[in-house]
PDB file of C-alpha atoms in Angstrom:
ATOM      1  CA  UNK A  28      14.869  23.625  17.911  1.00  0.00           C
ATOM      2  CA  UNK A  29      13.056  21.135  15.673  1.00  0.00           C
ATOM      3  CA  UNK A  30      13.656  21.348  11.935  1.00  0.00           C
ATOM      4  CA  UNK A  31      10.855  21.596   9.392  1.00  0.00           C
ATOM      5  CA  UNK A  32       9.375  18.511   7.768  1.00  0.00           C
ATOM      6  CA  UNK A  33      10.694  19.697   4.409  1.00  0.00           C
ATOM      7  CA  UNK A  34      13.163  22.511   3.758  1.00  0.00           C
ATOM      8  CA  UNK A  35      15.176  24.024   0.922  1.00  0.00           C
ATOM      9  CA  UNK A  36      18.078  26.189   2.041  1.00  0.00           C
ATOM     10  CA  UNK A  37      20.126  28.290  -0.379  1.00  0.00           C
ATOM     11  CA  UNK A  38      19.521  25.946  -3.308  1.00  0.00           C
ATOM     12  CA  UNK A  39      21.195  27.150  -6.509  1.00  0.00           C
ATOM     13  CA  UNK A  40      21.425  25.554  -9.954  1.00  0.00           C
ATOM     14  CA  UNK A  41      23.265  26.891 -12.999  1.00  0.00           C
ATOM     15  CA  UNK A  42      23.035  25.582 -16.559  1.00  0.00           C
ATOM     16  CA  UNK A  43      26.086  26.969 -18.320  1.00  0.00           C
ATOM     17  CA  UNK A  44      25.925  30.715 -17.756  1.00  0.00           C
ATOM     18  CA  UNK A  45      22.221  30.707 -16.877  1.00  0.00           C
ATOM     19  CA  UNK A  46      21.162  30.630 -13.233  1.00  0.00           C
ATOM     20  CA  UNK A  47      17.960  28.564 -13.292  1.00  0.00           C
ATOM     21  CA  UNK A  48      17.489  28.599  -9.499  1.00  0.00           C
ATOM     22  CA  UNK A  49      19.107  31.116  -7.195  1.00  0.00           C
ATOM     23  CA  UNK A  50      19.464  30.626  -3.412  1.00  0.00           C
ATOM     24  CA  UNK A  51      15.948  29.169  -3.129  1.00  0.00           C
ATOM     25  CA  UNK A  52      14.909  28.897   0.502  1.00  0.00           C
ATOM     26  CA  UNK A  53      11.563  27.867   1.969  1.00  0.00           C
ATOM     27  CA  UNK A  54      10.179  25.271   4.340  1.00  0.00           C
ATOM     28  CA  UNK A  55       6.991  23.292   4.902  1.00  0.00           C
ATOM     29  CA  UNK A  56       5.554  21.703   7.994  1.00  0.00           C
ATOM     30  CA  UNK A  57       4.075  18.204   7.944  1.00  0.00           C
ATOM     31  CA  UNK A  58       0.550  18.226   6.553  1.00  0.00           C
ATOM     32  CA  UNK A  59       0.832  21.561   4.730  1.00  0.00           C
ATOM     33  CA  UNK A  60      -0.660  22.291   1.317  1.00  0.00           C
ATOM     34  CA  UNK A  61       1.559  24.875  -0.362  1.00  0.00           C
ATOM     35  CA  UNK A  62       1.872  26.365  -3.826  1.00  0.00           C
ATOM     36  CA  UNK A  63       4.995  27.274  -5.807  1.00  0.00           C
ATOM     37  CA  UNK A  64       3.949  29.743  -8.475  1.00  0.00           C
ATOM     38  CA  UNK A  65       5.458  32.132 -10.964  1.00  0.00           C
ATOM     39  CA  UNK A  66       5.483  33.026 -14.654  1.00  0.00           C
ATOM     40  CA  UNK A  67       6.465  30.478 -17.263  1.00  0.00           C
ATOM     41  CA  UNK A  68      10.226  29.985 -17.200  1.00  0.00           C
ATOM     42  CA  UNK A  69      10.546  31.112 -13.576  1.00  0.00           C
ATOM     43  CA  UNK A  70      12.352  27.895 -12.582  1.00  0.00           C
ATOM     44  CA  UNK A  71       9.523  26.057 -10.829  1.00  0.00           C
ATOM     45  CA  UNK A  72       9.987  22.671 -12.505  1.00  0.00           C
ATOM     46  CA  UNK A  73      13.757  22.918 -12.015  1.00  0.00           C
ATOM     47  CA  UNK A  74      13.075  23.142  -8.268  1.00  0.00           C
ATOM     48  CA  UNK A  75      11.093  19.877  -8.470  1.00  0.00           C
ATOM     49  CA  UNK A  76      13.889  18.255 -10.475  1.00  0.00           C
ATOM     50  CA  UNK A  77      16.378  19.280  -7.795  1.00  0.00           C
ATOM     51  CA  UNK A  78      14.162  17.912  -5.010  1.00  0.00           C
ATOM     52  CA  UNK A  79      13.722  14.545  -6.747  1.00  0.00           C
ATOM     53  CA  UNK A  80      17.333  13.984  -7.734  1.00  0.00           C
ATOM     54  CA  UNK A  81      16.981  14.594 -11.465  1.00  0.00           C
ATOM     55  CA  UNK A  82      19.514  17.433 -11.087  1.00  0.00           C
ATOM     56  CA  UNK A  83      22.182  17.987  -8.448  1.00  0.00           C
ATOM     57  CA  UNK A  84      22.219  21.516  -7.000  1.00  0.00           C
ATOM     58  CA  UNK A  85      25.416  23.535  -7.245  1.00  0.00           C
ATOM     59  CA  UNK A  86      24.815  24.879  -3.748  1.00  0.00           C
ATOM     60  CA  UNK A  87      22.461  24.420  -0.837  1.00  0.00           C
ATOM     61  CA  UNK A  88      20.626  21.620   0.949  1.00  0.00           C
ATOM     62  CA  UNK A  89      17.251  19.924   0.571  1.00  0.00           C
ATOM     63  CA  UNK A  90      16.119  18.380   3.844  1.00  0.00           C
ATOM     64  CA  UNK A  91      13.243  15.912   4.152  1.00  0.00           C
ATOM     65  CA  UNK A  92      12.493  14.688   7.668  1.00  0.00           C
ATOM     66  CA  UNK A  93      15.979  15.857   8.641  1.00  0.00           C
ATOM     67  CA  UNK A  94      17.825  13.977   5.877  1.00  0.00           C
ATOM     68  CA  UNK A  95      19.632  15.795   3.075  1.00  0.00           C
ATOM     69  CA  UNK A  96      18.259  14.519  -0.241  1.00  0.00           C
ATOM     70  CA  UNK A  97      21.013  16.106  -2.346  1.00  0.00           C
ATOM     71  CA  UNK A  98      23.329  13.048  -2.484  1.00  0.00           C
ATOM     72  CA  UNK A  99      20.476  10.674  -3.361  1.00  0.00           C
ATOM     73  CA  UNK A 100      19.403   9.286  -6.730  1.00  0.00           C
ATOM     74  CA  UNK A 101      15.795   9.656  -7.892  1.00  0.00           C
ATOM     75  CA  UNK A 102      14.778   6.114  -6.874  1.00  0.00           C
ATOM     76  CA  UNK A 103      16.263   6.698  -3.415  1.00  0.00           C
ATOM     77  CA  UNK A 104      14.313   9.937  -3.006  1.00  0.00           C
ATOM     78  CA  UNK A 105      11.137   8.077  -3.975  1.00  0.00           C
ATOM     79  CA  UNK A 106      11.939   5.348  -1.461  1.00  0.00           C
ATOM     80  CA  UNK A 107      12.190   8.010   1.257  1.00  0.00           C
ATOM     81  CA  UNK A 108       8.542   8.961   0.630  1.00  0.00           C
ATOM     82  CA  UNK A 109       8.617  11.679  -2.052  1.00  0.00           C
ATOM     83  CA  UNK A 110       6.456  11.249  -5.176  1.00  0.00           C
ATOM     84  CA  UNK A 111       5.725  13.594  -8.059  1.00  0.00           C
ATOM     85  CA  UNK A 112       3.688  14.128 -11.180  1.00  0.00           C
ATOM     86  CA  UNK A 113       5.125  15.733 -14.312  1.00  0.00           C
ATOM     87  CA  UNK A 114       4.241  18.787 -16.349  1.00  0.00           C
ATOM     88  CA  UNK A 115       4.465  16.581 -19.445  1.00  0.00           C
ATOM     89  CA  UNK A 116       2.455  13.400 -18.899  1.00  0.00           C
ATOM     90  CA  UNK A 117       4.575  10.251 -18.487  1.00  0.00           C
ATOM     91  CA  UNK A 118       1.977   7.510 -18.541  1.00  0.00           C
ATOM     92  CA  UNK A 119       2.366   4.105 -20.167  1.00  0.00           C
ATOM     93  CA  UNK A 120       0.052   5.027 -23.011  1.00  0.00           C
ATOM     94  CA  UNK A 121      -0.709   1.510 -24.284  1.00  0.00           C
ATOM     95  CA  UNK A 122      -1.109  -0.077 -20.860  1.00  0.00           C
ATOM     96  CA  UNK A 123      -4.471   0.005 -19.144  1.00  0.00           C
ATOM     97  CA  UNK A 124      -5.385   2.575 -16.533  1.00  0.00           C
ATOM     98  CA  UNK A 125      -5.214  -0.144 -13.871  1.00  0.00           C
ATOM     99  CA  UNK A 126      -1.840  -1.437 -15.071  1.00  0.00           C
ATOM    100  CA  UNK A 127      -0.371   2.071 -14.840  1.00  0.00           C
ATOM    101  CA  UNK A 128      -1.267   2.290 -11.160  1.00  0.00           C
ATOM    102  CA  UNK A 129      -0.303  -1.305 -10.370  1.00  0.00           C
ATOM    103  CA  UNK A 130       3.164  -0.737 -11.831  1.00  0.00           C
ATOM    104  CA  UNK A 131       3.753   2.056  -9.329  1.00  0.00           C
ATOM    105  CA  UNK A 132       2.175   0.097  -6.457  1.00  0.00           C
ATOM    106  CA  UNK A 133       4.711  -2.714  -6.918  1.00  0.00           C
ATOM    107  CA  UNK A 134       7.621  -0.511  -5.875  1.00  0.00           C
ATOM    108  CA  UNK A 135       8.131  -2.175  -2.494  1.00  0.00           C
ATOM    109  CA  UNK A 136       6.503  -5.576  -2.911  1.00  0.00           C
ATOM    110  CA  UNK A 137       8.372  -8.236  -0.902  1.00  0.00           C
ATOM    111  CA  UNK A 138       8.095 -11.228  -3.261  1.00  0.00           C
ATOM    112  CA  UNK A 139      11.302 -12.427  -4.925  1.00  0.00           C
ATOM    113  CA  UNK A 140      12.284 -12.243  -8.584  1.00  0.00           C
ATOM    114  CA  UNK A 141      11.700 -16.005  -8.960  1.00  0.00           C
ATOM    115  CA  UNK A 142       8.237 -15.721  -7.392  1.00  0.00           C
ATOM    116  CA  UNK A 143       7.451 -12.883  -9.769  1.00  0.00           C
ATOM    117  CA  UNK A 144       8.521 -14.915 -12.803  1.00  0.00           C
ATOM    118  CA  UNK A 145       6.848 -18.196 -11.759  1.00  0.00           C
ATOM    119  CA  UNK A 146       3.774 -16.605 -10.111  1.00  0.00           C
ATOM    120  CA  UNK A 147       4.336 -18.900  -7.132  1.00  0.00           C
ATOM    121  CA  UNK A 148       4.839 -18.320  -3.413  1.00  0.00           C
ATOM    122  CA  UNK A 149       3.779 -14.889  -2.219  1.00  0.00           C
ATOM    123  CA  UNK A 150       3.175 -13.523  -5.723  1.00  0.00           C
ATOM    124  CA  UNK A 151      -0.520 -14.415  -5.946  1.00  0.00           C
ATOM    125  CA  UNK A 152      -1.570 -12.859  -2.638  1.00  0.00           C
ATOM    126  CA  UNK A 153       0.586  -9.758  -3.128  1.00  0.00           C
ATOM    127  CA  UNK A 154      -0.685  -9.272  -6.673  1.00  0.00           C
ATOM    128  CA  UNK A 155      -4.251  -9.402  -5.342  1.00  0.00           C
ATOM    129  CA  UNK A 156      -3.398  -6.770  -2.709  1.00  0.00           C
ATOM    130  CA  UNK A 157      -1.797  -4.523  -5.337  1.00  0.00           C
ATOM    131  CA  UNK A 158      -4.837  -4.815  -7.610  1.00  0.00           C
ATOM    132  CA  UNK A 159      -7.226  -3.968  -4.767  1.00  0.00           C
ATOM    133  CA  UNK A 160      -5.103  -1.015  -3.668  1.00  0.00           C
ATOM    134  CA  UNK A 161      -4.851   0.273  -7.244  1.00  0.00           C
ATOM    135  CA  UNK A 162      -8.603   0.002  -7.796  1.00  0.00           C
ATOM    136  CA  UNK A 163      -9.215   1.895  -4.554  1.00  0.00           C
ATOM    137  CA  UNK A 164      -6.938   4.708  -5.757  1.00  0.00           C
ATOM    138  CA  UNK A 165      -8.680   4.797  -9.141  1.00  0.00           C
ATOM    139  CA  UNK A 166     -11.990   5.093  -7.344  1.00  0.00           C
ATOM    140  CA  UNK A 167     -10.622   8.030  -5.331  1.00  0.00           C
ATOM    141  CA  UNK A 168      -9.710   9.929  -8.507  1.00  0.00           C
ATOM    142  CA  UNK A 169     -12.912   8.994 -10.350  1.00  0.00           C
ATOM    143  CA  UNK A 170     -11.416   6.506 -12.813  1.00  0.00           C
ATOM    144  CA  UNK A 171     -12.520   3.101 -11.491  1.00  0.00           C
ATOM    145  CA  UNK A 172     -14.976   2.671 -14.363  1.00  0.00           C
ATOM    146  CA  UNK A 173     -12.124   3.155 -16.860  1.00  0.00           C
ATOM    147  CA  UNK A 174      -9.690   0.670 -15.293  1.00  0.00           C
ATOM    148  CA  UNK A 175      -9.533  -1.514 -18.405  1.00  0.00           C
ATOM    149  CA  UNK A 176      -9.122   1.344 -20.865  1.00  0.00           C
ATOM    150  CA  UNK A 177      -5.755   2.137 -22.468  1.00  0.00           C
ATOM    151  CA  UNK A 178      -4.279   5.143 -20.666  1.00  0.00           C
ATOM    152  CA  UNK A 179      -3.479   6.940 -23.913  1.00  0.00           C
ATOM    153  CA  UNK A 180      -7.145   6.957 -24.937  1.00  0.00           C
ATOM    154  CA  UNK A 181      -8.326   8.812 -21.823  1.00  0.00           C
ATOM    155  CA  UNK A 182      -9.419  12.445 -22.138  1.00  0.00           C
ATOM    156  CA  UNK A 183      -6.583  14.756 -21.151  1.00  0.00           C
ATOM    157  CA  UNK A 184      -8.042  15.764 -17.793  1.00  0.00           C
ATOM    158  CA  UNK A 185      -8.484  12.112 -16.854  1.00  0.00           C
ATOM    159  CA  UNK A 186      -4.866  11.381 -17.771  1.00  0.00           C
ATOM    160  CA  UNK A 187      -3.875  14.060 -15.247  1.00  0.00           C
ATOM    161  CA  UNK A 188      -5.982  12.288 -12.614  1.00  0.00           C
ATOM    162  CA  UNK A 189      -4.382   8.961 -13.494  1.00  0.00           C
ATOM    163  CA  UNK A 190      -0.936  10.402 -12.956  1.00  0.00           C
ATOM    164  CA  UNK A 191      -2.007  11.576  -9.492  1.00  0.00           C
ATOM    165  CA  UNK A 192      -3.331   8.073  -8.693  1.00  0.00           C
ATOM    166  CA  UNK A 193      -0.027   6.575  -9.830  1.00  0.00           C
ATOM    167  CA  UNK A 194       1.917   8.952  -7.587  1.00  0.00           C
ATOM    168  CA  UNK A 195      -0.328   8.043  -4.635  1.00  0.00           C
ATOM    169  CA  UNK A 196       0.402   4.346  -5.274  1.00  0.00           C
ATOM    170  CA  UNK A 197       3.997   5.047  -4.187  1.00  0.00           C
ATOM    171  CA  UNK A 198       2.701   5.756  -0.648  1.00  0.00           C
ATOM    172  CA  UNK A 199       4.326   9.196  -0.390  1.00  0.00           C
ATOM    173  CA  UNK A 200       4.485  11.471   2.609  1.00  0.00           C
ATOM    174  CA  UNK A 201       5.377  14.421   0.358  1.00  0.00           C
ATOM    175  CA  UNK A 202       3.515  14.764  -2.947  1.00  0.00           C
ATOM    176  CA  UNK A 203       4.816  17.157  -5.617  1.00  0.00           C
ATOM    177  CA  UNK A 204       2.284  18.143  -8.299  1.00  0.00           C
ATOM    178  CA  UNK A 205       3.856  19.801 -11.348  1.00  0.00           C
ATOM    179  CA  UNK A 206       1.241  21.990 -13.087  1.00  0.00           C
ATOM    180  CA  UNK A 207      -1.615  19.488 -12.585  1.00  0.00           C
ATOM    181  CA  UNK A 208      -4.092  21.889 -14.231  1.00  0.00           C
ATOM    182  CA  UNK A 209      -2.068  22.377 -17.420  1.00  0.00           C
ATOM    183  CA  UNK A 210      -4.295  22.156 -20.482  1.00  0.00           C
ATOM    184  CA  UNK A 211      -7.528  22.005 -18.482  1.00  0.00           C
ATOM    185  CA  UNK A 212     -10.618  24.148 -18.941  1.00  0.00           C
ATOM    186  CA  UNK A 213     -12.207  26.105 -16.067  1.00  0.00           C
ATOM    187  CA  UNK A 214     -14.621  23.302 -15.158  1.00  0.00           C
ATOM    188  CA  UNK A 215     -11.826  20.723 -15.055  1.00  0.00           C
ATOM    189  CA  UNK A 216      -9.669  23.037 -12.915  1.00  0.00           C
ATOM    190  CA  UNK A 217     -12.508  23.476 -10.396  1.00  0.00           C
ATOM    191  CA  UNK A 218     -12.926  19.693 -10.207  1.00  0.00           C
ATOM    192  CA  UNK A 219      -9.166  19.233  -9.799  1.00  0.00           C
ATOM    193  CA  UNK A 220      -9.116  21.752  -6.943  1.00  0.00           C
ATOM    194  CA  UNK A 221     -11.633  19.630  -5.048  1.00  0.00           C
ATOM    195  CA  UNK A 222      -9.671  16.448  -5.768  1.00  0.00           C
ATOM    196  CA  UNK A 223      -6.391  17.894  -4.468  1.00  0.00           C
ATOM    197  CA  UNK A 224      -8.097  19.175  -1.314  1.00  0.00           C
ATOM    198  CA  UNK A 225      -9.761  15.790  -0.734  1.00  0.00           C
ATOM    199  CA  UNK A 226      -6.484  13.902  -1.230  1.00  0.00           C
ATOM    200  CA  UNK A 227      -4.670  16.308   1.075  1.00  0.00           C
ATOM    201  CA  UNK A 228      -7.232  15.713   3.795  1.00  0.00           C
ATOM    202  CA  UNK A 229      -7.935  11.993   3.378  1.00  0.00           C
ATOM    203  CA  UNK A 230      -4.339  10.828   2.878  1.00  0.00           C
ATOM    204  CA  UNK A 231      -2.875  13.258   5.459  1.00  0.00           C
ATOM    205  CA  UNK A 232      -0.255  14.294   2.896  1.00  0.00           C
ATOM    206  CA  UNK A 233       2.123  17.209   2.650  1.00  0.00           C
ATOM    207  CA  UNK A 234       1.573  18.612  -0.855  1.00  0.00           C
ATOM    208  CA  UNK A 235       3.524  21.151  -2.891  1.00  0.00           C
ATOM    209  CA  UNK A 236       1.788  22.303  -6.080  1.00  0.00           C
ATOM    210  CA  UNK A 237       3.553  24.038  -8.978  1.00  0.00           C
ATOM    211  CA  UNK A 238       1.157  26.136 -10.980  1.00  0.00           C
ATOM    212  CA  UNK A 239       1.433  28.940 -13.505  1.00  0.00           C
ATOM    213  CA  UNK A 240      -2.270  29.789 -13.257  1.00  0.00           C
ATOM    214  CA  UNK A 241      -2.960  31.721 -10.085  1.00  0.00           C
ATOM    215  CA  UNK A 242      -6.601  30.639  -9.724  1.00  0.00           C
ATOM    216  CA  UNK A 243      -5.794  27.109  -8.572  1.00  0.00           C
ATOM    217  CA  UNK A 244      -2.995  28.054  -6.167  1.00  0.00           C
ATOM    218  CA  UNK A 245      -4.805  31.020  -4.641  1.00  0.00           C
ATOM    219  CA  UNK A 246      -7.946  28.977  -4.000  1.00  0.00           C
ATOM    220  CA  UNK A 247      -6.484  25.893  -2.329  1.00  0.00           C
ATOM    221  CA  UNK A 248      -3.041  26.798  -0.916  1.00  0.00           C
ATOM    222  CA  UNK A 249      -2.816  28.706   2.409  1.00  0.00           C
ATOM    223  CA  UNK A 250       0.983  28.951   1.947  1.00  0.00           C
ATOM    224  CA  UNK A 251       2.395  30.287  -1.333  1.00  0.00           C
ATOM    225  CA  UNK A 252       5.944  30.793  -2.583  1.00  0.00           C
ATOM    226  CA  UNK A 253       6.306  32.940  -5.680  1.00  0.00           C
ATOM    227  CA  UNK A 254       9.437  32.944  -7.828  1.00  0.00           C
ATOM    228  CA  UNK A 255      10.679  34.707 -10.933  1.00  0.00           C
ATOM    229  CA  UNK A 256      13.916  34.314 -12.905  1.00  0.00           C
ATOM    230  CA  UNK A 257      14.946  31.489 -10.569  1.00  0.00           C
ATOM    231  CA  UNK A 258      14.663  33.459  -7.326  1.00  0.00           C
ATOM    232  CA  UNK A 259      12.006  33.689  -4.630  1.00  0.00           C
ATOM    233  CA  UNK A 260      10.310  37.074  -4.767  1.00  0.00           C
ATOM    234  CA  UNK A 261       7.524  36.594  -2.213  1.00  0.00           C
ATOM    235  CA  UNK A 262       6.159  34.115   0.335  1.00  0.00           C
ATOM    236  CA  UNK A 263       3.093  34.154   2.542  1.00  0.00           C
ATOM    237  CA  UNK A 264      -0.679  33.812   2.469  1.00  0.00           C
ATOM    238  CA  UNK A 265      -2.602  34.214  -0.804  1.00  0.00           C
ATOM    239  CA  UNK A 266      -3.549  37.776   0.169  1.00  0.00           C
ATOM    240  CA  UNK A 267       0.024  38.697   1.095  1.00  0.00           C
ATOM    241  CA  UNK A 268       1.478  37.251  -2.102  1.00  0.00           C
ATOM    242  CA  UNK A 269      -1.246  38.626  -4.346  1.00  0.00           C
ATOM    243  CA  UNK A 270      -0.619  42.173  -3.114  1.00  0.00           C
ATOM    244  CA  UNK A 271       3.169  41.942  -3.054  1.00  0.00           C
ATOM    245  CA  UNK A 272       4.686  44.599  -5.374  1.00  0.00           C
ATOM    246  CA  UNK A 273       7.251  42.187  -6.847  1.00  0.00           C
ATOM    247  CA  UNK A 274       4.512  39.697  -7.685  1.00  0.00           C
ATOM    248  CA  UNK A 275       2.360  42.396  -9.250  1.00  0.00           C
ATOM    249  CA  UNK A 276       5.316  43.469 -11.331  1.00  0.00           C
ATOM    250  CA  UNK A 277       6.608  40.029 -12.336  1.00  0.00           C
ATOM    251  CA  UNK A 278       3.450  37.965 -12.483  1.00  0.00           C
ATOM    252  CA  UNK A 279       0.293  40.003 -12.685  1.00  0.00           C
ATOM    253  CA  UNK A 280       2.033  42.435 -14.977  1.00  0.00           C
ATOM    254  CA  UNK A 281       1.905  39.741 -17.653  1.00  0.00           C
ATOM    255  CA  UNK A 282      -1.872  39.892 -17.621  1.00  0.00           C
ATOM    256  CA  UNK A 283      -2.009  43.681 -17.409  1.00  0.00           C
ATOM    257  CA  UNK A 284       0.150  43.958 -20.545  1.00  0.00           C
ATOM    258  CA  UNK A 285      -2.088  41.651 -22.555  1.00  0.00           C
TER     259      UNK A 285
END
């Protein structure tokens, strides 16, 4: 029996006496677009931190293409083909939009340290390739005309797009988007939905989206995992999850009480 492209099995993480993630189990097939949703504080970002080696789980396994990621450091996970964005933007604010993407695109450039310092040998041709690749990615996310602008001066929604372009520059097979719609208005969220769907299709990526707001996840993700207090409470199609009694109680109940 073939294993899934990506799979969490019994993943648990405790911080002191608090169980942030409890026996989290789900899997994704190659090419899926899935959503991980739940109320604020449900443990969603902790799951991403466990996947990417920021935290080590206390129990369980995280398999990507059959390899257990648990023993690996963050840079090793990235090298395996896993890239992420962050809930709190982590751009180089004073660097240009283009420089932010080029920095990520250099992660597996074959020129030597000496060539990089002297700008001799393969450096010139590789630097040209990196620039062209980075500009292509900026064009894909609608930021090519802002390539020379300092990243920190971009409108917030555009900074979110830049972070996605930077993650794509790492050439991932699995892309993790941590609350990409945070702080956006309804129009920006609708535009982001289209961008994520286009990237999913055009780059043939497997994408897992964390989102607190149900609108984005329900619209674009055929496969949804819902969690609360660190544990999975439902999994299935948008309709199945939306009508699940535990989700109504834990998630939709927030809105009903307001």
